[in-house]
GROMACS .gro file of C-alpha atoms in nm:
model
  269
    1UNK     CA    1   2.152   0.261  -1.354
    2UNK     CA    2   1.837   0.519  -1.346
    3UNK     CA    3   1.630   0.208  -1.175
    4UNK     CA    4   1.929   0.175  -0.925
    5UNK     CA    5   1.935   0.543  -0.822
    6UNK     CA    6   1.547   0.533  -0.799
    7UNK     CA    7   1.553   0.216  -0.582
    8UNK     CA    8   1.804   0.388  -0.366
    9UNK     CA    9   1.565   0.705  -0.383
   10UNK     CA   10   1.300   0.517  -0.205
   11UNK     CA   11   1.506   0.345   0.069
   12UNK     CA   12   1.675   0.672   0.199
   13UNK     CA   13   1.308   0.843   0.184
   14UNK     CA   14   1.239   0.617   0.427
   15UNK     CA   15   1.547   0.666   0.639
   16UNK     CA   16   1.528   1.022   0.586
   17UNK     CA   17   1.131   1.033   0.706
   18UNK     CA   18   1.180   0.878   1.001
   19UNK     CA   19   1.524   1.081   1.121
   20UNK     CA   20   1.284   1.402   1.060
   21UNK     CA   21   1.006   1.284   1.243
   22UNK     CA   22   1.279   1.163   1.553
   23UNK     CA   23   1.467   1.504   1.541
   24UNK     CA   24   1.120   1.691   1.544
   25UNK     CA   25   1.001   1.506   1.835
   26UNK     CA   26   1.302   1.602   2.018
   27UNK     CA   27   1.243   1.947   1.944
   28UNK     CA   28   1.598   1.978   1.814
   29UNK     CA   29   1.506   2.268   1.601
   30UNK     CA   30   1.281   2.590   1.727
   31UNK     CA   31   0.978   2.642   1.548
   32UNK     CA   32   0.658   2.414   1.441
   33UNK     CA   33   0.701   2.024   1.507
   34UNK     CA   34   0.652   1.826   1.186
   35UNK     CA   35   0.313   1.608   1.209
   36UNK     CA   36   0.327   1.249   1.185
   37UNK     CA   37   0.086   1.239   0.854
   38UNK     CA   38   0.357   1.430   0.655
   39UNK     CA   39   0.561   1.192   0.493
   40UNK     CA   40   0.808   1.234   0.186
   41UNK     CA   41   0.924   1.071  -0.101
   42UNK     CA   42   1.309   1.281  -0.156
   43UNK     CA   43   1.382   1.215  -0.518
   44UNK     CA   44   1.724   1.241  -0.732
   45UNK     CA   45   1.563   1.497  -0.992
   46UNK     CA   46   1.818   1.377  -1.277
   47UNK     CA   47   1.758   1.033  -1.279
   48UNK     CA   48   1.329   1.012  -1.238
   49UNK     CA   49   1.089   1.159  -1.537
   50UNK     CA   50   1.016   1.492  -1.515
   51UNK     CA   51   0.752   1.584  -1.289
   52UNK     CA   52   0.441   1.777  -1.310
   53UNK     CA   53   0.486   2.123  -1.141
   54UNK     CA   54   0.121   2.306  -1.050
   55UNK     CA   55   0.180   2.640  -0.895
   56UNK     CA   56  -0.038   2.671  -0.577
   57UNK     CA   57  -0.020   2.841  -0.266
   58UNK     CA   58  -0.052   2.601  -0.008
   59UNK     CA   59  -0.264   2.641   0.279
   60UNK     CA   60  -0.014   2.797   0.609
   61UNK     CA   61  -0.096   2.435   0.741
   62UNK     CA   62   0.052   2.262   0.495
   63UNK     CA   63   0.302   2.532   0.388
   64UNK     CA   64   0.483   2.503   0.742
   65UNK     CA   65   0.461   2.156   0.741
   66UNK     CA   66   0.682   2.169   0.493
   67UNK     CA   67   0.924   2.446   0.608
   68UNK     CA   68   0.963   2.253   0.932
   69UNK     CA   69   0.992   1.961   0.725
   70UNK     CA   70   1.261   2.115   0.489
   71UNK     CA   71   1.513   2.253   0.836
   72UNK     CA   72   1.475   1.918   0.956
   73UNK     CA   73   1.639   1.779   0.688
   74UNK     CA   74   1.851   2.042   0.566
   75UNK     CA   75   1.996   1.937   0.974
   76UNK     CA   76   2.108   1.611   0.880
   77UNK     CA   77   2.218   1.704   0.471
   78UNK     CA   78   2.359   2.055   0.465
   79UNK     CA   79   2.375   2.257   0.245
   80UNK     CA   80   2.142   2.086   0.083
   81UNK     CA   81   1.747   2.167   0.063
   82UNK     CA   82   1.453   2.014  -0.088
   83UNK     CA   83   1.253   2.168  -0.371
   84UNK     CA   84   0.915   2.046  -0.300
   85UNK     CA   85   0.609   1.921  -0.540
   86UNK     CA   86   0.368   1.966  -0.301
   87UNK     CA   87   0.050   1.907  -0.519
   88UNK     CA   88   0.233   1.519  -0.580
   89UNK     CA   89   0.110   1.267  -0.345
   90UNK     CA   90  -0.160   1.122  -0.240
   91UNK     CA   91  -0.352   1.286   0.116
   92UNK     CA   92  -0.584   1.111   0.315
   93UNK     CA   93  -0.848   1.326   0.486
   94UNK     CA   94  -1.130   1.314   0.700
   95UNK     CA   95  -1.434   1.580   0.625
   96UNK     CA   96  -1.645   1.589   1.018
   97UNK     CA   97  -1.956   1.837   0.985
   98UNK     CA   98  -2.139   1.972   1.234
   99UNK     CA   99  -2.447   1.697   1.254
  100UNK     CA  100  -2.151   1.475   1.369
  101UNK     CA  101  -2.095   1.304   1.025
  102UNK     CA  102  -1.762   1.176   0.958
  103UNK     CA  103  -1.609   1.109   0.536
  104UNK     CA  104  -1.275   1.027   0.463
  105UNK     CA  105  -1.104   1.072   0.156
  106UNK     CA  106  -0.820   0.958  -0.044
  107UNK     CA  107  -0.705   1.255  -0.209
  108UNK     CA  108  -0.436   1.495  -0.428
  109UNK     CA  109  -0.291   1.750  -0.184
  110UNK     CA  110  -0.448   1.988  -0.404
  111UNK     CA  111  -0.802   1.888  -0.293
  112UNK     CA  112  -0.669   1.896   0.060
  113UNK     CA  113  -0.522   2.215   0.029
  114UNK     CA  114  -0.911   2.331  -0.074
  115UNK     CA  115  -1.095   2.171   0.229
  116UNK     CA  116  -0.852   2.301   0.434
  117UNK     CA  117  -1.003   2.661   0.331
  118UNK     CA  118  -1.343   2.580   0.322
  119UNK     CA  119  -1.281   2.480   0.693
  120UNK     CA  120  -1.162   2.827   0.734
  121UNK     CA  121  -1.433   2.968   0.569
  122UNK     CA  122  -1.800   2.836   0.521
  123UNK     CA  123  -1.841   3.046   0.226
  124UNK     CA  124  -1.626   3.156  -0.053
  125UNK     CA  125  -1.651   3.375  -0.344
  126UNK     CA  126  -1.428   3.161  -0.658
  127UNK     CA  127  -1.237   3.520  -0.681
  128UNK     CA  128  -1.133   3.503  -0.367
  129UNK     CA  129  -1.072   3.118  -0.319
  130UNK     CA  130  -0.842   3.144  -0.665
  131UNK     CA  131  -0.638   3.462  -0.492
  132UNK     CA  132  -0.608   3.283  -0.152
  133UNK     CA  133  -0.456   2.936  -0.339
  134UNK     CA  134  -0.289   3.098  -0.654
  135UNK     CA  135  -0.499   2.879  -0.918
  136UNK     CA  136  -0.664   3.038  -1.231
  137UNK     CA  137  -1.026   3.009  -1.185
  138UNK     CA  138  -1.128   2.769  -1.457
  139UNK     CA  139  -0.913   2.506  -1.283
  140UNK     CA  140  -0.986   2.614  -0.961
  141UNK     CA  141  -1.381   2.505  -1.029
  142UNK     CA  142  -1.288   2.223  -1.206
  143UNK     CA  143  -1.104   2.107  -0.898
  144UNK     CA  144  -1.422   2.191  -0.666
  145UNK     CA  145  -1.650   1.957  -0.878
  146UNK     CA  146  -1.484   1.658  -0.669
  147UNK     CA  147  -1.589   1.843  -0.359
  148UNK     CA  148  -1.985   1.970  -0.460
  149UNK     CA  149  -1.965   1.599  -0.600
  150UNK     CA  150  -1.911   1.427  -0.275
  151UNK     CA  151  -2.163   1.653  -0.089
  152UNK     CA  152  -1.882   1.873   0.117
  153UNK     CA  153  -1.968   2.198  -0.044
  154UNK     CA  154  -2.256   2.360  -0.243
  155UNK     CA  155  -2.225   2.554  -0.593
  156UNK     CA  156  -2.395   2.879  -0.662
  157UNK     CA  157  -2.361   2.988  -0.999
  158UNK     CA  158  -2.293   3.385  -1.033
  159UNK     CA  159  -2.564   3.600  -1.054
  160UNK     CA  160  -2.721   3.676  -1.451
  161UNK     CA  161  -2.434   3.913  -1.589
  162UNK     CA  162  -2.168   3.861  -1.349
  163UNK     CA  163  -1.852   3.672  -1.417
  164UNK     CA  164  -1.734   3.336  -1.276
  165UNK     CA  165  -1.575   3.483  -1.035
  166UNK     CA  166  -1.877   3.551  -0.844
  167UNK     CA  167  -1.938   3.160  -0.807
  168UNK     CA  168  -1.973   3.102  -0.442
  169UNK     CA  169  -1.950   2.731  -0.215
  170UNK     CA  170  -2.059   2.725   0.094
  171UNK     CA  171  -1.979   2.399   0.310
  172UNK     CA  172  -2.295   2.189   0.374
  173UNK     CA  173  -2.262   2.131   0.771
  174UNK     CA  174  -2.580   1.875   0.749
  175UNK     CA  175  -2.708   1.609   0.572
  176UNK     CA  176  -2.996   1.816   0.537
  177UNK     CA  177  -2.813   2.097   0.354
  178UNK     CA  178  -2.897   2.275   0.044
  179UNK     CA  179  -2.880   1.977  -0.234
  180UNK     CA  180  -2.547   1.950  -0.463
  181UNK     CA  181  -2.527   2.183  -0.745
  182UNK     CA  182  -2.637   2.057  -1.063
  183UNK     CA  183  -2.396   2.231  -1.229
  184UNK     CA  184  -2.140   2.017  -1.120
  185UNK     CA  185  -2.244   1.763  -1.257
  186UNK     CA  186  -2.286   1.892  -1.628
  187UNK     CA  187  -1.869   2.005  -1.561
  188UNK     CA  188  -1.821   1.657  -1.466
  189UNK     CA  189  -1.903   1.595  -1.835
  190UNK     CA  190  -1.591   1.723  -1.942
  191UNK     CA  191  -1.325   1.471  -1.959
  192UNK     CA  192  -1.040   1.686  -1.763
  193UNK     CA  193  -1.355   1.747  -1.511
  194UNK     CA  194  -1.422   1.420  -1.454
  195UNK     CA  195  -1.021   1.319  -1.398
  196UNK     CA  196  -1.011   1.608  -1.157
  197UNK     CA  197  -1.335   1.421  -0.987
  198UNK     CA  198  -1.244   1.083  -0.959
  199UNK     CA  199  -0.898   1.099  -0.934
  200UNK     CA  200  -0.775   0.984  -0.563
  201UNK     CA  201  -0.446   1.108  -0.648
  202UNK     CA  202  -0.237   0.726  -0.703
  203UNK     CA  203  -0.282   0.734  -1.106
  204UNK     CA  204  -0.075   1.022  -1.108
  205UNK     CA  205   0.153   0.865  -0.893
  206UNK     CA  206   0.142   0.514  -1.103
  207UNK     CA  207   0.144   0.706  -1.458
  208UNK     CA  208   0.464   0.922  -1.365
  209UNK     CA  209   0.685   0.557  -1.243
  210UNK     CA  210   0.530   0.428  -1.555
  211UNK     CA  211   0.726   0.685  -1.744
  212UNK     CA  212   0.998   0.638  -1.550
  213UNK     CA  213   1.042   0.234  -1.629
  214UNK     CA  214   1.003   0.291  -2.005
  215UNK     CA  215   1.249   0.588  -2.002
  216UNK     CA  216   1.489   0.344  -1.865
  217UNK     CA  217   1.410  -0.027  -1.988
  218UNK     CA  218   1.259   0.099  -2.306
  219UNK     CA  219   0.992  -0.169  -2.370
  220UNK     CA  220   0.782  -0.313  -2.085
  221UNK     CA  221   0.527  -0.628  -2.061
  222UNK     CA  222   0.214  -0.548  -1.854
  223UNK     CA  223   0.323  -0.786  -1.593
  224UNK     CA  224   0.647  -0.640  -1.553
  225UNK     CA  225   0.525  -0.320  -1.529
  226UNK     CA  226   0.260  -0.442  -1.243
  227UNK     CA  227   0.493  -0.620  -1.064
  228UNK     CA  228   0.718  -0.307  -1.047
  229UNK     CA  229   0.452  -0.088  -0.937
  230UNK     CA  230   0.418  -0.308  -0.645
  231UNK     CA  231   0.769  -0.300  -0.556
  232UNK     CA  232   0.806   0.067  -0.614
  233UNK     CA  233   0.499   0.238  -0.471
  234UNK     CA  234   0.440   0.157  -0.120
  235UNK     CA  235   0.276   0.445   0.036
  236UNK     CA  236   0.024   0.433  -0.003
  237UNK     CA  237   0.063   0.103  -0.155
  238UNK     CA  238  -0.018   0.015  -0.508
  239UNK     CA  239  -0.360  -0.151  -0.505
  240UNK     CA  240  -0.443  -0.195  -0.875
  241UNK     CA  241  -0.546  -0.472  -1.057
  242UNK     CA  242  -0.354  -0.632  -1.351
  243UNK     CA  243  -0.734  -0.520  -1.568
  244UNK     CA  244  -0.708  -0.145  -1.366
  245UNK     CA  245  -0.371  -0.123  -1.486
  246UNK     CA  246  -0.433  -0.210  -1.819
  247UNK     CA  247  -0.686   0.059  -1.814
  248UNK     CA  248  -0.460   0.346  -1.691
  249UNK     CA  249  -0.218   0.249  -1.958
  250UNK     CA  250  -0.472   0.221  -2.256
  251UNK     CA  251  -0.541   0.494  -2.154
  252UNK     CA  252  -0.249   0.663  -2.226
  253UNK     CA  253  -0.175   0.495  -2.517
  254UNK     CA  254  -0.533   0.649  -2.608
  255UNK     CA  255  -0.399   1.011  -2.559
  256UNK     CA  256  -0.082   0.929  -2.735
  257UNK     CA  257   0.152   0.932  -2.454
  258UNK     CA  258   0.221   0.534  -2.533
  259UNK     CA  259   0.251   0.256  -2.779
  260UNK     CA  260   0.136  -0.055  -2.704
  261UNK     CA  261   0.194  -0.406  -2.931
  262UNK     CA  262  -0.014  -0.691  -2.754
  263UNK     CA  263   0.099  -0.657  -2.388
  264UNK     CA  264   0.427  -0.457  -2.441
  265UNK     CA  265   0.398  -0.098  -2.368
  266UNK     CA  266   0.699   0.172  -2.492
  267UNK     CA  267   0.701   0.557  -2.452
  268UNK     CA  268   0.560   0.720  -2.765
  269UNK     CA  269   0.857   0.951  -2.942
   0.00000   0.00000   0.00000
C-alpha cells in the first residue's frame, strides 16, 4: 500500500507542478511569480521514510520561491500547506565570472543556497556566512570545500590566534585568481568532507527511496531495486549504473544502515 501512495505521490507532483507554474503565469495571485526551475516533489509524510531535516536559512531567492510556491498551491488544496525540505533535491546551477567563464553544476540546494551569497558578496568572513544561512560553522566549511574545490571561491585560513570564524572566501572572478586553498584539500580528507564534496545531491535522493522500498517490501534484489529507481526518480532522472548502485548500497551496508546476503539487500534493525 506504502508503494501505492508513493506512486500516487509522484504523479500528482507532477500535476500539482505544472497547475502552479500555469496559475503563476497568470498572475492569479499578487506577489513574486514562481520561476520555471523550481519544481517539487509534494510527498504523503506518513507513508515515505523519514526524511533528513537540515535547518538553514535559505537565501530570500530561494526562500520566496518557495512562499510563492506554497500560496500557489495552498490555491488549488486549501487549507492545506506544504512543509518544505528545502535542502532535498538536487539544483542545477551555472557559476559565470567576470573573465566570461561559464561552470555548471549539479548540486544540493544547500550548495546553491551558498553561491547564491557569494554572488552577493565577493568576500565573506565564515562568522558571518554561518549567521546569514543559520549553519554551525564546522559544517558550514565543510560544505565550502566543494566550492574552493571546484575553483569558485578561495580559502583564507584565520589569522595565528584567531578562531575559525575569521576564515574568509573570496570568489575568484578569473582564471587567473589567487590559487585554491590547500587547506581544502587536507578537509577533503575527512570522509564526511569528501561526501559533502562530491556529492551532486542524487545519492541522497537514491539512498532515502532505497529506504523507502525496504521499509515496505522488506527484502530487495539489486535489480529490483535498480529497476525501481528508474521508475521512481525521474527528475532529474536516475542515471546510475547497476556497479554505481551497488556501490551506494555497499556502502551503506558498510556504515551499518543495511544487510546484504549475495544480491539481496534488507534494512538493518
Amino acid at each position: 500500500h506504502n508503494c501505492e501512495v508513493m506512486l500516487k505521490d509522484l504523479s500528482d507532483s507532477k500535476r500539482l507542478d505544472s497547475y502552479v507554474h500555469s496559475e503563476s503565469g497568470k498572475a492569479t495571485l499578487d506577489g513574486v511569480a514562481v520561476d520555471g526551475w523550481l519544481n517539487t516533489k509534494i510527498l504523503s509524510g506518513a507513508f515515505w521514510p523519514q526524511m533528513q531535516k537540515e535547518e538553514v536559512k535559505m537565501h530570500p531567492a530561494i526562500k520566496d520561491q518557495l512562499e510563492s510556491y506554497g500560496r500557489y498551491y495552498s490555491l488549488l488544496k486549501k487549507p492545506r500547506g506544504l512543509q518544505w525540505r528545502p535542502t532535498l533535491g538536487v539544483t542545477k546551477v551555472t557559476a559565470c565570472f567576470d573573465d566570461g567563464r561559464e561552470r555548471q553544476f549539479s548540486v544540493s540546494p544547500v550548495l546553491a543556497n551558498l553561491l547564491l551569497h557569494l554572488q552577493d558578496k565577493a568576500t565573506w568572513r565564515l562568522a558571518d556566512l554561518a549567521e546569514a544561512t543559520g549553519m554551525p560553522p564546522d559544517t558550514l566549511r565543510k560544505r565550502m570545500v566543494f566550492w574552493t574545490a571546484n575553483s569558485v571561491c578561495s580559502e583564507t585560513p584565520p589569522p595565528a590566534g584567531q578562531g575559525i570564524g575569521e576564515t574568509t572566501y573570496t570568489t575568484i572572478e578569473t582564471s587567473a585568481g589567487a590559487p585554491r586553498s590547500q587547506t581544502a584539500a587536507d578537509y577533503a580528507m575527512e570522509e564526511d568532507e569528501r561526501g559533502a564534496a562530491a556529492d551532486d545531491g542524487q545519492e541522497a535522493v537514491i539512498v532515502s527511496y532505497v529506504v523507502g522500498m525496504l521499509t515496505n517490501f522488506k527484502t530487495l534484489p539489486l535489480d529490483r531495486i535498480h529497476n525501481m529507481l528508474k521508475m521512481f526518480v525521474t527528475d532529474p532522472p536516475y542515471t546510475k549504473s547497476l556497479a554505481e548502485l551497488r556501490a551506494i548500497l555497499d556502502t551503506l551496508v558498510a556504515n551499518d544502515k543495511l544487510n546484504s546476503e549475495g544480491s539481496d539487500y534488507t534494512i538493518k534493525t
